[in-house]
mmCIF file of C-alpha atoms in Angstrom:
data_model
loop_
_atom_site.group_PDB
_atom_site.id
_atom_site.type_symbol
_atom_site.label_atom_id
_atom_site.label_comp_id
_atom_site.label_asym_id
_atom_site.label_seq_id
_atom_site.Cartn_x
_atom_site.Cartn_y
_atom_site.Cartn_z
ATOM 1 C CA MET O 573 69.117 -24.200 27.989
ATOM 2 C CA ALA O 574 66.209 -26.559 27.348
ATOM 3 C CA ALA O 575 64.740 -25.731 30.739
ATOM 4 C CA PHE O 576 65.010 -22.005 29.940
ATOM 5 C CA LEU O 577 63.236 -22.455 26.609
ATOM 6 C CA ARG O 578 60.511 -24.478 28.304
ATOM 7 C CA VAL O 579 59.929 -21.743 30.862
ATOM 8 C CA LEU O 580 59.888 -19.109 28.109
ATOM 9 C CA ALA O 581 57.290 -21.077 26.127
ATOM 10 C CA LEU O 582 55.086 -21.497 29.175
ATOM 11 C CA ALA O 583 55.320 -17.790 29.871
ATOM 12 C CA PHE O 584 54.391 -17.009 26.273
ATOM 13 C CA LEU O 585 51.367 -19.311 26.443
ATOM 14 C CA ALA O 586 50.287 -17.698 29.695
ATOM 15 C CA VAL O 587 50.457 -14.273 28.073
ATOM 16 C CA LEU O 588 48.346 -15.496 25.121
ATOM 17 C CA ALA O 589 45.786 -17.056 27.453
ATOM 18 C CA GLY O 590 45.592 -13.879 29.477
ATOM 19 C CA SER O 591 45.112 -11.737 26.369
ATOM 20 C CA GLY O 592 42.395 -14.115 25.110
ATOM 21 C CA VAL O 593 40.517 -13.913 28.390
ATOM 22 C CA GLY O 594 40.909 -10.147 28.405
ATOM 23 C CA GLY O 595 39.621 -9.902 24.842
ATOM 24 C CA GLN O 596 36.611 -12.047 25.680
ATOM 25 C CA LYS O 597 35.807 -9.917 28.707
ATOM 26 C CA LYS O 598 36.087 -6.784 26.586
ATOM 27 C CA LYS O 599 33.628 -8.220 24.032
ATOM 28 C CA GLU O 600 31.205 -9.119 26.786
ATOM 29 C CA MET O 601 31.446 -5.610 28.196
ATOM 30 C CA VAL O 602 30.833 -4.017 24.800
ATOM 31 C CA LEU O 603 27.885 -6.350 24.161
ATOM 32 C CA SER O 604 26.418 -5.607 27.583
ATOM 33 C CA GLU O 605 26.684 -1.861 26.957
ATOM 34 C CA LYS O 606 24.944 -2.184 23.580
ATOM 35 C CA VAL O 607 22.115 -4.297 24.967
ATOM 36 C CA ASN O 608 21.628 -1.972 27.935
ATOM 37 C CA GLN O 609 21.549 1.024 25.617
ATOM 38 C CA LEU O 610 18.956 -0.581 23.353
ATOM 39 C CA MET O 611 16.831 -1.696 26.296
ATOM 40 C CA GLU O 612 16.891 1.839 27.698
ATOM 41 C CA TRP O 613 15.767 3.328 24.379
ATOM 42 C CA ALA O 614 13.143 0.595 23.884
ATOM 43 C CA SER O 615 11.657 1.377 27.286
ATOM 44 C CA LYS O 616 11.009 4.942 26.104
ATOM 45 C CA ARG O 617 10.004 4.244 22.508
ATOM 46 C CA SER O 618 9.026 0.925 20.936
ATOM 47 C CA VAL O 619 10.664 1.845 17.625
ATOM 48 C CA ILE O 620 14.219 3.100 18.123
ATOM 49 C CA ARG O 621 15.254 5.900 15.767
ATOM 50 C CA LEU O 622 18.760 5.423 14.377
ATOM 51 C CA ASN O 623 21.106 7.700 12.490
ATOM 52 C CA GLY O 624 24.252 6.626 10.662
ATOM 53 C CA ASP O 625 26.520 6.496 13.744
ATOM 54 C CA LYS O 626 24.043 4.533 15.870
ATOM 55 C CA PHE O 627 23.353 2.113 13.020
ATOM 56 C CA ARG O 628 27.027 1.348 12.495
ATOM 57 C CA ARG O 629 27.753 1.008 16.216
ATOM 58 C CA LEU O 630 24.707 -1.012 17.310
ATOM 59 C CA ILE O 631 23.894 -3.070 14.221
ATOM 60 C CA LYS O 632 26.824 -3.312 11.838
ATOM 61 C CA ALA O 633 29.642 -3.570 14.369
ATOM 62 C CA PRO O 634 30.117 -6.833 16.317
ATOM 63 C CA PRO O 635 29.540 -8.263 18.847
ATOM 64 C CA ARG O 636 25.761 -8.729 18.728
ATOM 65 C CA ASN O 637 23.541 -11.478 20.147
ATOM 66 C CA TYR O 638 20.201 -9.871 19.258
ATOM 67 C CA SER O 639 18.161 -9.376 16.102
ATOM 68 C CA VAL O 640 17.134 -5.932 14.913
ATOM 69 C CA ILE O 641 14.216 -5.312 12.562
ATOM 70 C CA VAL O 642 14.876 -2.030 10.773
ATOM 71 C CA MET O 643 12.401 -0.050 8.718
ATOM 72 C CA PHE O 644 14.111 2.207 6.192
ATOM 73 C CA THR O 645 11.688 4.990 5.411
ATOM 74 C CA ALA O 646 11.170 8.629 4.416
ATOM 75 C CA LEU O 647 8.576 10.228 6.680
ATOM 76 C CA GLN O 648 9.341 13.909 6.196
ATOM 77 C CA PRO O 649 6.424 15.788 4.565
ATOM 78 C CA HIS O 650 8.511 17.052 1.649
ATOM 79 C CA ARG O 651 9.233 13.437 0.626
ATOM 80 C CA GLN O 652 5.510 12.928 -0.049
ATOM 81 C CA CYS O 653 5.731 9.203 0.709
ATOM 82 C CA VAL O 654 2.153 8.237 1.569
ATOM 83 C CA VAL O 655 3.028 4.548 1.709
ATOM 84 C CA CYS O 656 5.786 5.295 4.239
ATOM 85 C CA LYS O 657 3.276 6.833 6.639
ATOM 86 C CA GLN O 658 0.850 3.933 6.239
ATOM 87 C CA ALA O 659 3.609 1.375 6.773
ATOM 88 C CA ASP O 660 4.913 3.291 9.796
ATOM 89 C CA GLU O 661 1.505 3.070 11.506
ATOM 90 C CA GLU O 662 1.454 -0.717 11.105
ATOM 91 C CA TYR O 663 5.101 -0.994 12.165
ATOM 92 C CA GLN O 664 4.379 0.969 15.322
ATOM 93 C CA ILE O 665 1.486 -1.387 16.134
ATOM 94 C CA LEU O 666 3.789 -4.396 15.731
ATOM 95 C CA ALA O 667 6.568 -2.866 17.856
ATOM 96 C CA ASN O 668 4.138 -1.832 20.598
ATOM 97 C CA SER O 669 2.623 -5.320 20.621
ATOM 98 C CA TRP O 670 6.090 -6.743 21.297
ATOM 99 C CA ARG O 671 7.210 -4.060 23.741
ATOM 100 C CA TYR O 672 4.183 -4.409 25.998
ATOM 101 C CA SER O 673 3.804 -8.183 25.799
ATOM 102 C CA SER O 674 4.715 -10.499 28.672
ATOM 103 C CA ALA O 675 7.206 -12.289 26.386
ATOM 104 C CA PHE O 676 9.304 -9.157 25.793
ATOM 105 C CA THR O 677 13.052 -9.855 25.949
ATOM 106 C CA ASN O 678 16.260 -8.434 24.535
ATOM 107 C CA ARG O 679 16.324 -11.056 21.740
ATOM 108 C CA ILE O 680 14.869 -8.629 19.226
ATOM 109 C CA PHE O 681 14.530 -4.879 18.811
ATOM 110 C CA PHE O 682 12.612 -2.706 16.367
ATOM 111 C CA ALA O 683 14.331 0.296 14.849
ATOM 112 C CA MET O 684 13.882 2.846 12.092
ATOM 113 C CA VAL O 685 16.217 4.801 9.831
ATOM 114 C CA ASP O 686 14.707 7.847 8.153
ATOM 115 C CA PHE O 687 16.365 8.953 4.926
ATOM 116 C CA ASP O 688 16.730 12.535 6.151
ATOM 117 C CA GLU O 689 18.452 11.343 9.333
ATOM 118 C CA GLY O 690 20.577 8.551 7.878
ATOM 119 C CA SER O 691 21.074 9.007 4.153
ATOM 120 C CA ASP O 692 24.576 7.556 4.563
ATOM 121 C CA VAL O 693 23.012 4.276 5.709
ATOM 122 C CA PHE O 694 20.894 4.152 2.537
ATOM 123 C CA GLN O 695 24.066 4.677 0.481
ATOM 124 C CA MET O 696 25.946 2.044 2.477
ATOM 125 C CA LEU O 697 23.257 -0.553 1.748
ATOM 126 C CA ASN O 698 22.706 0.591 -1.871
ATOM 127 C CA MET O 699 19.072 1.209 -1.024
ATOM 128 C CA ASN O 700 17.005 3.398 -3.335
ATOM 129 C CA SER O 701 13.404 2.775 -2.288
ATOM 130 C CA ALA O 702 11.304 3.169 0.836
ATOM 131 C CA PRO O 703 9.751 1.794 2.882
ATOM 132 C CA THR O 704 11.924 -1.322 3.214
ATOM 133 C CA PHE O 705 12.069 -3.774 6.129
ATOM 134 C CA ILE O 706 15.271 -5.745 6.828
ATOM 135 C CA ASN O 707 16.076 -8.204 9.602
ATOM 136 C CA PHE O 708 19.654 -8.013 10.864
ATOM 137 C CA PRO O 709 20.325 -11.395 12.521
ATOM 138 C CA PRO O 710 22.573 -11.880 15.579
ATOM 139 C CA LYS O 711 25.322 -13.422 13.457
ATOM 140 C CA GLY O 712 26.348 -12.830 9.890
ATOM 141 C CA LYS O 713 24.861 -10.597 7.223
ATOM 142 C CA PRO O 714 21.193 -10.472 6.245
ATOM 143 C CA LYS O 715 20.186 -13.125 3.721
ATOM 144 C CA LYS O 716 17.697 -12.796 0.900
ATOM 145 C CA GLY O 717 14.792 -13.844 3.112
ATOM 146 C CA ASP O 718 15.711 -11.159 5.660
ATOM 147 C CA THR O 719 14.354 -8.478 3.325
ATOM 148 C CA TYR O 720 10.578 -8.243 3.624
ATOM 149 C CA GLU O 721 8.616 -8.592 0.372
ATOM 150 C CA LEU O 722 6.453 -5.533 0.822
ATOM 151 C CA GLN O 723 4.901 -5.580 -2.642
ATOM 152 C CA VAL O 724 3.788 -9.190 -2.221
ATOM 153 C CA ARG O 725 2.737 -9.342 1.440
ATOM 154 C CA GLY O 726 1.645 -5.788 2.130
ATOM 155 C CA PHE O 727 2.542 -3.921 5.311
ATOM 156 C CA ALA O 728 -0.184 -5.060 7.702
ATOM 157 C CA ALA O 729 1.171 -5.643 11.209
ATOM 158 C CA GLU O 730 -0.054 -9.251 11.142
ATOM 159 C CA GLN O 731 1.900 -9.986 7.967
ATOM 160 C CA LEU O 732 5.022 -8.361 9.412
ATOM 161 C CA ALA O 733 4.620 -10.460 12.567
ATOM 162 C CA ARG O 734 4.522 -13.684 10.521
ATOM 163 C CA TRP O 735 7.698 -12.655 8.708
ATOM 164 C CA VAL O 736 9.424 -11.767 11.995
ATOM 165 C CA ALA O 737 8.474 -15.163 13.438
ATOM 166 C CA ASP O 738 9.859 -16.890 10.350
ATOM 167 C CA ARG O 739 13.198 -15.049 10.521
ATOM 168 C CA THR O 740 13.747 -14.853 14.304
ATOM 169 C CA ASP O 741 11.525 -17.546 15.903
ATOM 170 C CA VAL O 742 9.948 -14.787 17.980
ATOM 171 C CA ASN O 743 6.147 -14.968 17.873
ATOM 172 C CA ILE O 744 4.376 -11.655 18.391
ATOM 173 C CA ARG O 745 0.652 -11.445 19.027
ATOM 174 C CA VAL O 746 -0.478 -8.252 17.340
ATOM 175 C CA ILE O 747 -2.741 -6.158 19.544
ATOM 176 C CA ARG O 748 -4.370 -3.255 17.767
ATOM 177 C CA PRO O 749 -5.640 -0.211 19.636
ATOM 178 C CA PRO O 750 -9.441 -0.082 19.771
ATOM 179 C CA ASN O 751 -11.022 1.458 16.687
ATOM 180 C CA TYR O 752 -14.524 2.725 17.311
ATOM 181 C CA ALA O 753 -15.098 4.073 13.789
ATOM 182 C CA GLY O 754 -16.481 0.763 12.481
ATOM 183 C CA PRO O 755 -19.013 0.180 15.290
ATOM 184 C CA LEU O 756 -20.063 3.846 15.172
ATOM 185 C CA MET O 757 -20.668 3.723 11.407
ATOM 186 C CA LEU O 758 -22.595 0.457 11.774
ATOM 187 C CA GLY O 759 -24.668 1.935 14.569
ATOM 188 C CA LEU O 760 -25.363 5.040 12.484
ATOM 189 C CA LEU O 761 -26.389 2.908 9.497
ATOM 190 C CA LEU O 762 -28.715 0.787 11.621
ATOM 191 C CA ALA O 763 -30.185 3.942 13.166
ATOM 192 C CA VAL O 764 -30.886 5.416 9.715
ATOM 193 C CA ILE O 765 -32.468 2.173 8.518
ATOM 194 C CA GLY O 766 -34.504 1.906 11.704
ATOM 195 C CA GLY O 767 -35.621 5.527 11.344
ATOM 196 C CA LEU O 768 -36.750 4.997 7.758
ATOM 197 C CA VAL O 769 -38.651 1.859 8.699
ATOM 198 C CA TYR O 770 -40.317 3.699 11.584
ATOM 199 C CA LEU O 771 -41.305 6.671 9.405
ATOM 200 C CA ARG O 772 -42.795 4.326 6.820
ATOM 201 C CA ARG O 773 -44.200 1.816 9.269
ATOM 202 C CA SER O 774 -47.634 2.186 7.719
ATOM 203 C CA ASN O 775 -46.326 1.152 4.296
ATOM 204 C CA LEU O 776 -43.489 -1.389 4.242
ATOM 205 C CA ASP O 777 -43.856 -2.433 0.631
ATOM 206 C CA PHE O 778 -40.364 -1.097 -0.101
ATOM 207 C CA LEU O 779 -38.931 -3.996 1.926
ATOM 208 C CA TYR O 780 -40.252 -6.315 -0.765
ATOM 209 C CA ASN O 781 -38.739 -4.323 -3.624
ATOM 210 C CA LYS O 782 -36.778 -6.846 -5.681
ATOM 211 C CA THR O 783 -34.831 -4.162 -7.526
ATOM 212 C CA GLY O 784 -33.541 -2.655 -4.295
ATOM 213 C CA TRP O 785 -32.428 -6.000 -2.897
ATOM 214 C CA ALA O 786 -30.864 -6.951 -6.228
ATOM 215 C CA PHE O 787 -28.914 -3.676 -6.315
ATOM 216 C CA ALA O 788 -27.659 -4.189 -2.741
ATOM 217 C CA ALA O 789 -26.608 -7.763 -3.517
ATOM 218 C CA LEU O 790 -24.869 -6.614 -6.713
ATOM 219 C CA CYS O 791 -22.886 -3.963 -4.824
ATOM 220 C CA PHE O 792 -21.766 -6.571 -2.302
ATOM 221 C CA VAL O 793 -20.719 -9.022 -5.030
ATOM 222 C CA LEU O 794 -18.779 -6.342 -6.922
ATOM 223 C CA ALA O 795 -16.954 -5.297 -3.744
ATOM 224 C CA MET O 796 -15.968 -8.880 -2.914
ATOM 225 C CA THR O 797 -14.910 -9.901 -6.437
ATOM 226 C CA SER O 798 -12.766 -6.785 -6.843
ATOM 227 C CA GLY O 799 -10.486 -7.816 -3.951
ATOM 228 C CA GLN O 800 -11.687 -5.686 -1.037
ATOM 229 C CA MET O 801 -11.373 -8.585 1.412
ATOM 230 C CA TRP O 802 -7.778 -9.210 0.272
ATOM 231 C CA ASN O 803 -7.032 -5.559 0.976
ATOM 232 C CA HIS O 804 -8.537 -5.845 4.436
ATOM 233 C CA ILE O 805 -6.403 -8.891 5.260
ATOM 234 C CA ARG O 806 -3.101 -7.908 3.637
ATOM 235 C CA GLY O 807 -3.179 -4.112 3.976
ATOM 236 C CA PRO O 808 -1.477 -3.245 0.649
ATOM 237 C CA PRO O 809 -0.500 0.329 -0.280
ATOM 238 C CA TYR O 810 -2.932 2.414 -2.313
ATOM 239 C CA ALA O 811 -0.435 2.780 -5.160
ATOM 240 C CA HIS O 812 3.315 2.745 -5.767
ATOM 241 C CA LYS O 813 5.452 5.727 -6.701
ATOM 242 C CA ASN O 814 8.770 5.040 -8.409
ATOM 243 C CA PRO O 815 11.415 6.992 -6.429
ATOM 244 C CA HIS O 816 13.556 7.526 -9.554
ATOM 245 C CA THR O 817 11.008 8.548 -12.192
ATOM 246 C CA GLY O 818 8.182 9.718 -9.957
ATOM 247 C CA GLN O 819 5.757 7.594 -11.984
ATOM 248 C CA VAL O 820 2.785 6.255 -10.016
ATOM 249 C CA SER O 821 1.638 2.670 -10.645
ATOM 250 C CA TYR O 822 -1.949 1.783 -9.836
ATOM 251 C CA ILE O 823 -1.756 -1.806 -11.127
ATOM 252 C CA HIS O 824 0.657 -4.222 -9.452
ATOM 253 C CA GLY O 825 2.866 -6.070 -11.911
ATOM 254 C CA SER O 826 2.608 -9.410 -10.095
ATOM 255 C CA SER O 827 -0.256 -11.881 -9.905
ATOM 256 C CA GLN O 828 0.555 -12.425 -6.212
ATOM 257 C CA ALA O 829 -0.267 -8.899 -5.058
ATOM 258 C CA GLN O 830 -2.393 -5.861 -5.771
ATOM 259 C CA PHE O 831 -2.816 -2.214 -4.845
ATOM 260 C CA VAL O 832 -5.921 -0.688 -3.280
ATOM 261 C CA ALA O 833 -6.357 1.534 -6.345
ATOM 262 C CA GLU O 834 -6.303 -1.599 -8.484
ATOM 263 C CA THR O 835 -9.346 -3.027 -6.694
ATOM 264 C CA HIS O 836 -11.230 0.220 -7.298
ATOM 265 C CA ILE O 837 -10.388 0.076 -10.999
ATOM 266 C CA VAL O 838 -11.432 -3.569 -11.268
ATOM 267 C CA LEU O 839 -14.665 -2.810 -9.400
ATOM 268 C CA LEU O 840 -15.440 -0.009 -11.866
ATOM 269 C CA PHE O 841 -14.754 -2.225 -14.891
ATOM 270 C CA ASN O 842 -16.858 -5.080 -13.498
ATOM 271 C CA ALA O 843 -19.666 -2.622 -12.852
ATOM 272 C CA GLY O 844 -19.397 -1.433 -16.456
ATOM 273 C CA VAL O 845 -19.676 -4.988 -17.775
ATOM 274 C CA THR O 846 -22.621 -5.636 -15.449
ATOM 275 C CA LEU O 847 -24.408 -2.481 -16.596
ATOM 276 C CA GLY O 848 -23.900 -3.538 -20.208
ATOM 277 C CA MET O 849 -25.434 -6.947 -19.507
ATOM 278 C CA VAL O 850 -28.419 -5.303 -17.760
ATOM 279 C CA LEU O 851 -28.996 -3.051 -20.773
ATOM 280 C CA LEU O 852 -28.857 -6.035 -23.111
ATOM 281 C CA HIS O 853 -31.385 -7.881 -20.965
ATOM 282 C CA GLU O 854 -33.705 -4.886 -20.873
ATOM 283 C CA ALA O 855 -33.400 -4.405 -24.638
ATOM 284 C CA ALA O 856 -34.452 -8.010 -25.174
ATOM 285 C CA THR O 857 -37.328 -8.189 -22.679
ATOM 286 C CA SER O 858 -38.802 -4.672 -22.336
ATOM 287 C CA ASP O 859 -41.854 -3.317 -24.169
ATOM 288 C CA LEU O 860 -40.189 -0.061 -25.232
ATOM 289 C CA GLU O 861 -40.120 1.276 -28.750
ATOM 290 C CA VAL O 862 -37.927 -0.556 -31.222
ATOM 291 C CA MET O 863 -35.571 2.404 -31.681
ATOM 292 C CA LYS O 864 -35.021 2.742 -27.905
ATOM 293 C CA ARG O 865 -34.406 -0.975 -27.601
ATOM 294 C CA LYS O 866 -31.824 -0.789 -30.406
ATOM 295 C CA ILE O 867 -30.061 2.091 -28.638
ATOM 296 C CA MET O 868 -30.036 0.134 -25.379
ATOM 297 C CA CYS O 869 -28.677 -2.911 -27.213
ATOM 298 C CA MET O 870 -25.850 -0.966 -28.869
ATOM 299 C CA ALA O 871 -24.995 0.776 -25.591
ATOM 300 C CA GLY O 872 -24.956 -2.563 -23.766
ATOM 301 C CA ILE O 873 -22.696 -4.187 -26.353
ATOM 302 C CA GLY O 874 -20.379 -1.178 -26.259
ATOM 303 C CA LEU O 875 -20.104 -1.274 -22.464
ATOM 304 C CA VAL O 876 -19.443 -5.013 -22.359
ATOM 305 C CA VAL O 877 -16.835 -4.904 -25.136
ATOM 306 C CA PHE O 878 -15.030 -1.821 -23.809
ATOM 307 C CA PHE O 879 -14.820 -2.768 -20.128
ATOM 308 C CA PHE O 880 -14.179 -6.467 -20.747
ATOM 309 C CA SER O 881 -11.244 -5.588 -23.010
ATOM 310 C CA TRP O 882 -9.839 -3.387 -20.215
ATOM 311 C CA LEU O 883 -10.251 -6.196 -17.686
ATOM 312 C CA LEU O 884 -8.464 -8.615 -19.996
ATOM 313 C CA SER O 885 -5.668 -6.070 -20.508
ATOM 314 C CA ILE O 886 -5.143 -5.820 -16.722
ATOM 315 C CA PHE O 887 -5.149 -9.619 -16.484
ATOM 316 C CA ARG O 888 -2.444 -9.839 -19.179
ATOM 317 C CA SER O 889 -0.284 -7.249 -17.404
ATOM 318 C CA LYS O 890 -0.341 -9.310 -14.188
ATOM 319 C CA TYR O 891 -0.126 -12.806 -15.666
ATOM 320 C CA HIS O 892 2.860 -12.399 -17.976
ATOM 321 C CA GLY O 893 2.761 -14.682 -20.958
ATOM 322 C CA TYR O 894 -1.035 -14.910 -21.129
ATOM 323 C CA PRO O 895 -1.587 -15.298 -24.884
ATOM 324 C CA TYR O 896 -5.073 -13.853 -25.401
ATOM 325 C CA SER O 897 -6.234 -10.273 -25.778
ATOM 326 C CA PHE O 898 -9.318 -8.425 -26.962
ATOM 327 C CA LEU O 899 -9.107 -5.011 -28.670
ATOM 328 C CA MET O 900 -6.404 -3.810 -26.220
ATOM 329 C CA SER O 901 -2.992 -5.416 -25.868
#
């Protein structure tokens, strides 16, 4: 009897071992099919378009030994999501840089879910805004850091690449397609300047005009102090539209980020303060009539007070808890 039980136990263990090996082989087959499918799609298009079924099968369902960066967006014209289109252009640059690099492997894929093609995915993830970038790691669920901070970092391809490297250890060298607009505009500007100098070659006194050089320097300073360089580096959206209320925000609520429209507003306010200071200086030093100098003085004070109070109001809205205000809260 004991010998019979021993044989029965061994047979049972053999069956379990066989089923375990069979299950492992099945997982490997499923994983191989998923990877091959993704590689085939990636060879045709750097950013793989997913609907609800593909998302659940290739990303949510195990097994998976690859990371997937997914952009959740709304690109259809009737959605009127300008930021989505801008972010998509940068995302395509990043995906193409990875797809056509010598380091390309099946460790990571780039995908996209459009709201009109996968609204069920948005509902599944309780997502109510676009665009949103999420990294789905090979194992486990996405953590807090796997959701890209778009409002803070902007959607420039270089910023996305740094985030991808941080979450997946895959370094992508962003290669942008050649843009000839900048060199052409510079060439045109130099041609215009050269033409003007040539036409006035007999009288070049305008090159020594202090007012002209001062105005050019002032324009450059205003552009730099308003945050134009930050925009060039980070690539933030022009503004933000609340998907629930439809309200458009032109001022970012955080001190760590800004919108393009915000830099234009700040530039305008700084220019207003500068104009007020120029009027005050002219009122104090010019030889005009007393009444005109008084008008210039009052106008200068009004410009400085009005635009400086607006600047301080913007500063308070971004640096929460700042205790000081002037005219406007």
